[in-house]
CSV table of C-alpha atoms and ligand atoms in Angstrom, one decimal:
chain,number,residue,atom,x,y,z
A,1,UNK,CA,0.0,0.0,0.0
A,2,UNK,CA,2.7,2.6,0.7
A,3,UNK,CA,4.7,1.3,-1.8
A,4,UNK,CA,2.4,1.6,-4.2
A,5,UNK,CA,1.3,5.1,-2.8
A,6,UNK,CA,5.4,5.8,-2.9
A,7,UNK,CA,5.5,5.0,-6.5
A,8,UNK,CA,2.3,6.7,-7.0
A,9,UNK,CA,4.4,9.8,-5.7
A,10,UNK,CA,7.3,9.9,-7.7
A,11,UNK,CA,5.2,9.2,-10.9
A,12,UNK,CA,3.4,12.3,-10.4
A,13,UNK,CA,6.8,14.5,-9.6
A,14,UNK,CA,8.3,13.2,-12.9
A,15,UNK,CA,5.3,14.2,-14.5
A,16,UNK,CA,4.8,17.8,-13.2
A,17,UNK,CA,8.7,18.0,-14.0
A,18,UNK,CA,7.9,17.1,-17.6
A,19,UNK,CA,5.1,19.0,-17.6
A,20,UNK,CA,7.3,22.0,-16.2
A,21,UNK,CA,9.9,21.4,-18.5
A,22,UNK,CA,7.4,21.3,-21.6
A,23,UNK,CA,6.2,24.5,-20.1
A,24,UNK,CA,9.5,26.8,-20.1
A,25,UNK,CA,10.7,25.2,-23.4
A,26,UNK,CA,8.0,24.8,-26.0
A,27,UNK,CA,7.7,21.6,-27.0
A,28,UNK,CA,10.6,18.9,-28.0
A,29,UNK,CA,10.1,20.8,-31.3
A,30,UNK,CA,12.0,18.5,-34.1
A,31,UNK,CA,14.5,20.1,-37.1
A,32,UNK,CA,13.1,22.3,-39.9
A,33,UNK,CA,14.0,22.3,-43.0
A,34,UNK,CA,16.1,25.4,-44.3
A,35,UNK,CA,17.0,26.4,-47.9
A,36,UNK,CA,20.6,28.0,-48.4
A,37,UNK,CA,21.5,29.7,-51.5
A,38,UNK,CA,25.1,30.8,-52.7
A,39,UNK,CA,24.7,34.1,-54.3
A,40,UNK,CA,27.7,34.9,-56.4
A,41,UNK,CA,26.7,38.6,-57.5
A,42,UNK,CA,30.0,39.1,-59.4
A,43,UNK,CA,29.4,36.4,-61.9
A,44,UNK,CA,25.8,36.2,-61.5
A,45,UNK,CA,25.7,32.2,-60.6
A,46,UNK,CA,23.5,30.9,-57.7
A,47,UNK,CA,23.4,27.5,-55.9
A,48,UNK,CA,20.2,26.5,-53.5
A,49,UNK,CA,20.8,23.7,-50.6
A,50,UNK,CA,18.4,22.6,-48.8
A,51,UNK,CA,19.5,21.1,-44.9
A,52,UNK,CA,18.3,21.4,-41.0
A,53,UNK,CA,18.2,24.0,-38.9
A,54,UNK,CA,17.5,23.0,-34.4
A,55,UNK,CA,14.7,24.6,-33.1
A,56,UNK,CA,16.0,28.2,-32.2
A,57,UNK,CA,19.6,27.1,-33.4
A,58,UNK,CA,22.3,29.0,-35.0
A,59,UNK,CA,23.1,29.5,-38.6
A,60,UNK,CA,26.5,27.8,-38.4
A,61,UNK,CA,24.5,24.5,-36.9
A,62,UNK,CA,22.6,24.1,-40.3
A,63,UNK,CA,25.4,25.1,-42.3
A,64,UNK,CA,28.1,22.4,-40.5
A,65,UNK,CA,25.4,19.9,-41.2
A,66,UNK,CA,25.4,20.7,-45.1
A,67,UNK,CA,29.2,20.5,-44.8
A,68,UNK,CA,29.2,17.0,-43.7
A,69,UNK,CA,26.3,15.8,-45.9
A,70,UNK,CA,27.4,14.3,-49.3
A,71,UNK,CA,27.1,17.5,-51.6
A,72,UNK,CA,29.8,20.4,-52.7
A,73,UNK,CA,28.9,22.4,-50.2
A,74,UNK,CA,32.2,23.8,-48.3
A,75,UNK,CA,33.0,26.8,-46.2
A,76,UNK,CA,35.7,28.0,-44.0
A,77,UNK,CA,35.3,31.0,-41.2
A,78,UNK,CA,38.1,33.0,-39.2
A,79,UNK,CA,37.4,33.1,-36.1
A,80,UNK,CA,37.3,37.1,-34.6
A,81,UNK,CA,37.4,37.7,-30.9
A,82,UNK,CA,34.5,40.1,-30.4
A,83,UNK,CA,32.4,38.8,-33.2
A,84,UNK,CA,32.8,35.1,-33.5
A,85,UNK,CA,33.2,33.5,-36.5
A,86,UNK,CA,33.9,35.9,-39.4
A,87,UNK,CA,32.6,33.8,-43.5
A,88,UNK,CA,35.6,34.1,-45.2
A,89,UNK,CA,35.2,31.3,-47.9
A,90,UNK,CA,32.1,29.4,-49.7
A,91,UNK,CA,32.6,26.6,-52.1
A,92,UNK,CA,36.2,27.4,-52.5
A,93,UNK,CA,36.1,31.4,-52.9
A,94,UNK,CA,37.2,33.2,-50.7
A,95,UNK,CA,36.8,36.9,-49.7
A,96,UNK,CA,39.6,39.6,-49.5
A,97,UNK,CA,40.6,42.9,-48.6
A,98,UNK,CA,42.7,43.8,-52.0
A,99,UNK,CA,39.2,43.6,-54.2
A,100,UNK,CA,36.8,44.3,-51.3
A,101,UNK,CA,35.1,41.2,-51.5
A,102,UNK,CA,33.3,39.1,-48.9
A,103,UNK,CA,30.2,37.3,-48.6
A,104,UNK,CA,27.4,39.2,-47.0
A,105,UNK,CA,24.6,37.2,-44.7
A,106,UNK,CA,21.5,38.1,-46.1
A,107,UNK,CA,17.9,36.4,-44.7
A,108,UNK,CA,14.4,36.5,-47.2
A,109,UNK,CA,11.2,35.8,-45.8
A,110,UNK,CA,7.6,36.8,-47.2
A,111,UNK,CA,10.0,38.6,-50.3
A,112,UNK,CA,11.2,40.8,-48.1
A,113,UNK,CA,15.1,40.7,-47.6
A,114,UNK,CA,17.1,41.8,-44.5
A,115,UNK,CA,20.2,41.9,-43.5
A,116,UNK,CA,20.9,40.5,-40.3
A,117,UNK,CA,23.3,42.7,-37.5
A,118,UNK,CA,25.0,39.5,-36.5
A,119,UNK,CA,27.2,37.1,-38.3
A,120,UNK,CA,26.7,33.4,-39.0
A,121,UNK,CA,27.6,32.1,-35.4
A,122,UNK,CA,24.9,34.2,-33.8
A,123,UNK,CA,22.1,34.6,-36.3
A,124,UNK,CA,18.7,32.0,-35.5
A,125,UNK,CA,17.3,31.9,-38.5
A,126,UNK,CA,13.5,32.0,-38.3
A,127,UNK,CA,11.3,29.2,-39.7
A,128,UNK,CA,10.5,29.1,-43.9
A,129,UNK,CA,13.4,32.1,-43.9
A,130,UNK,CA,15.6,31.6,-46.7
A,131,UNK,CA,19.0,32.5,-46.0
A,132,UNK,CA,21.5,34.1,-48.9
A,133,UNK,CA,25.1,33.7,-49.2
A,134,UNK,CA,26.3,36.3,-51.3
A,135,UNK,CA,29.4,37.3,-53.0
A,136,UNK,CA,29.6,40.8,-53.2
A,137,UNK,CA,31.8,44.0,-52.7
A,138,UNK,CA,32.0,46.4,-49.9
B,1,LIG,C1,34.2,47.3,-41.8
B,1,LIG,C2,33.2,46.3,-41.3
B,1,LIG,C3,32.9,45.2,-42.1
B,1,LIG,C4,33.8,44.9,-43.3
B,1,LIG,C5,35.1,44.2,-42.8
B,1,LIG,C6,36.2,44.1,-43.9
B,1,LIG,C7,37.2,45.2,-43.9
B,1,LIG,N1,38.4,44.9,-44.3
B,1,LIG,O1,36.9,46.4,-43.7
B,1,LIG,C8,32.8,43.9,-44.1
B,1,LIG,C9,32.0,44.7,-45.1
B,1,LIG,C10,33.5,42.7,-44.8
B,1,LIG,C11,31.9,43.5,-43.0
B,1,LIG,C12,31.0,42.4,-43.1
B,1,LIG,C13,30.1,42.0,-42.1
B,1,LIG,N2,29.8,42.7,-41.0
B,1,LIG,CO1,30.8,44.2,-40.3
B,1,LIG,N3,31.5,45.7,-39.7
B,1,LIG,C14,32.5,46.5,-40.1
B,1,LIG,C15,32.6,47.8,-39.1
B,1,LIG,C16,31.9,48.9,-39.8
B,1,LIG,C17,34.0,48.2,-38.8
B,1,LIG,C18,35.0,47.0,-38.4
B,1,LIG,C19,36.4,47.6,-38.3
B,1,LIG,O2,37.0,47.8,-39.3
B,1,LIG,N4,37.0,47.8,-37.1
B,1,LIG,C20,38.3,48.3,-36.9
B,1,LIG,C21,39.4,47.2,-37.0
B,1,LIG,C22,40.8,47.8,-36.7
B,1,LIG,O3,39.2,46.2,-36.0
B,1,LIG,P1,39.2,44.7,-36.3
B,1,LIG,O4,38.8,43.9,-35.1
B,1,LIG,O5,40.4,44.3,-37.1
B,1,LIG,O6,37.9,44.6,-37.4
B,1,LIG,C23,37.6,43.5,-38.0
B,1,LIG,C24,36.3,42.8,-37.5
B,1,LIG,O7,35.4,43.8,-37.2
B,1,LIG,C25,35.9,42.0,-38.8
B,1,LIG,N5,34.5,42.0,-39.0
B,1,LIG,C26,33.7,43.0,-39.6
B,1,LIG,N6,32.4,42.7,-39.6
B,1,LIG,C27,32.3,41.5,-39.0
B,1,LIG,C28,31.2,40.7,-38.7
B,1,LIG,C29,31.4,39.5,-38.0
B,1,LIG,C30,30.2,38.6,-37.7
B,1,LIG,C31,32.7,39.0,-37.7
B,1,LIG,C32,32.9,37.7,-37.0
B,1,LIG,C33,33.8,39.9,-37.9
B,1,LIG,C34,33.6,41.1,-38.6
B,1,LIG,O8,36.5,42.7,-39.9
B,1,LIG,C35,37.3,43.8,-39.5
B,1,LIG,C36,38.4,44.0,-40.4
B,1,LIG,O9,39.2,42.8,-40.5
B,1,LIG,C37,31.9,47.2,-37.9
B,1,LIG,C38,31.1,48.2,-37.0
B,1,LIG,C39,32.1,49.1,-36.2
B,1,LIG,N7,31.9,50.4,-36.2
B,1,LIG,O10,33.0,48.6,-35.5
B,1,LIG,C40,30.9,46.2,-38.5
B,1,LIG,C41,30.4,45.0,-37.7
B,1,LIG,C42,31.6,44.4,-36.9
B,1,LIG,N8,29.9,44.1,-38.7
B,1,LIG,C43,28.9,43.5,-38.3
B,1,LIG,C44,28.2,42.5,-39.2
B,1,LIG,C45,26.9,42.0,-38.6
B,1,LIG,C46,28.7,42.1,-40.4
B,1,LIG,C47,28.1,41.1,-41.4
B,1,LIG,C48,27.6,39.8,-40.6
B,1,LIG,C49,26.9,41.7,-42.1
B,1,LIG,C50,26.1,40.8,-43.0
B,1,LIG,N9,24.8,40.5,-42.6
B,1,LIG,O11,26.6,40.3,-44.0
B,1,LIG,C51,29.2,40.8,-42.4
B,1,LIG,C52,30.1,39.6,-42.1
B,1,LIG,C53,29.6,38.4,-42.9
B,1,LIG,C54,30.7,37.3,-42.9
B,1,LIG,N10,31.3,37.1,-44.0
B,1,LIG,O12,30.8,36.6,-41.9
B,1,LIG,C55,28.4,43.8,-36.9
B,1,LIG,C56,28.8,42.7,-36.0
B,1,LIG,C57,27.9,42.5,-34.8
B,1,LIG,C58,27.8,41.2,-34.2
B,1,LIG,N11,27.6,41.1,-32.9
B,1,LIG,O13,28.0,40.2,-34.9
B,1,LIG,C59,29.2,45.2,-36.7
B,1,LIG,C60,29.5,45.5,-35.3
B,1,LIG,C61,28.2,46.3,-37.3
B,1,LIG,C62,26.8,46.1,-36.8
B,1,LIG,N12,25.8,45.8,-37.7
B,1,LIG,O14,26.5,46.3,-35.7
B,1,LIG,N13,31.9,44.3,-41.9
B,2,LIG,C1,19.7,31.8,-60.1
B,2,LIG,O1,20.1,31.4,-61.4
B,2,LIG,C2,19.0,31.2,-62.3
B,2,LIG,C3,19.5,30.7,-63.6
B,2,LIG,O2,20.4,29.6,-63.4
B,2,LIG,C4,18.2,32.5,-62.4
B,2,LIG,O3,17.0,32.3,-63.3
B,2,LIG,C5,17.7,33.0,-61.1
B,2,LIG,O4,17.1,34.3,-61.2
B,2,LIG,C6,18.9,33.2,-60.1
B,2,LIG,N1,18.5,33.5,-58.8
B,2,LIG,C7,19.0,34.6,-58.1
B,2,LIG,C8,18.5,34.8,-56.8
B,2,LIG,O5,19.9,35.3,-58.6
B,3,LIG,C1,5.7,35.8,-43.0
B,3,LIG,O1,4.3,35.7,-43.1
B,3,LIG,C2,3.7,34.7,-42.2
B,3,LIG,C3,2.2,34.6,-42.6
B,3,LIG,O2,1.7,35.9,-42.9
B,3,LIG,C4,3.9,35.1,-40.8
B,3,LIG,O3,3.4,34.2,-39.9
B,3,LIG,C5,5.4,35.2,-40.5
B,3,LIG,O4,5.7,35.7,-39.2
B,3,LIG,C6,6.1,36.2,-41.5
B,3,LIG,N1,7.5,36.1,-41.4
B,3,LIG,C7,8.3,37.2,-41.1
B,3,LIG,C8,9.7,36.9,-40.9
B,3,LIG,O5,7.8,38.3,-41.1
């Protein structure tokens, strides 16, 4: 009888702790799909990847995820000490200072385009966005 009552007991904390848990974090909310497109503005060429991003995750997540899934998609960052990681190459082209070229972060949703104030290590992309990789000059 206690036992069961016992039992009965700690059933019902795990519960209200699930319950709780549910509560403060949404629900155990599965990956979305994301499309990514590689914008080169210069030559006017344009690739479209389509991966995962976590529920609330970062850009970089989804984008280390394409990296490792069997297609051409490749980048490389520099890490910056107030800002994180700082796109320096996509797909083998790389950025630099001589022609002013870098790839810009650049999120469409609804047709309208932004561009985000963060950089790929902070930016949560929002769900159906489309994000833009684009090779451009500054
Ligand atoms: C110039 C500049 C750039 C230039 C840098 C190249 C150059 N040689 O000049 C260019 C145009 C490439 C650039 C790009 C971007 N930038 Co910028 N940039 C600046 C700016 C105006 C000055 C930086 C500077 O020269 N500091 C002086 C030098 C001596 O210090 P430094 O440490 O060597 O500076 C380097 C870093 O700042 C780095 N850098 C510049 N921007 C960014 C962005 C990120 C995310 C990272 C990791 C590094 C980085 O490049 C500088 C030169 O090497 C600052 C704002 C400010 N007033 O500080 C924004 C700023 C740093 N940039 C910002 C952003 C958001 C971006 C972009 C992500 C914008 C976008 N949506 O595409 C992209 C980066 C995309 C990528 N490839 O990862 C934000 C960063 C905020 C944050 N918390 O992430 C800032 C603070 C402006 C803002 N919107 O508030 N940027
Ligand atoms: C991508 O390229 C196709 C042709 O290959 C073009 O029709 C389309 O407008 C391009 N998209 C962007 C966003 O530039
Ligand atoms: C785009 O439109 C949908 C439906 O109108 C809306 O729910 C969503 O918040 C919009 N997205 C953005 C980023 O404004």
């Amino acid at each position: 009888m206690t036992a069961t009552m016992t039992v009965t007991a700690l059933l019902t904390t795990a519960q209200l702790l699930l319950v709780s848990v549910t509560l403060s974090h949404g629900a155990f909310s599965q990956d979305s799909p994301i499309d990514l497109i590689v914008l080169n503005s210069l030559e006017n060429t344009n690739m479209t990847y389509s991966t995962t991003i976590a529920y609330r995750g970062i850009l970089l997540g989804a984008m280390r995820r394409l990296q490792d899934a069997p297609n051409c998609f490749k980048f490389t960052t520099r890490e910056d000490d107030n800002y994180g990681p700082f796109l320096v190459s996509v797909n083998g082209l790389a950025g630099n200072e001589n022609d002013r070229t870098y790839w810009q972060l650049l999120a469409e949703s609804n047709g309208t385009t932004i561009i985000p104030n963060v950089g790929v290590g902070c930016y949560i992309p929002k769900p159906g966005e489309r994000i833009i990789l684009k090779f451009t000059k500054y």
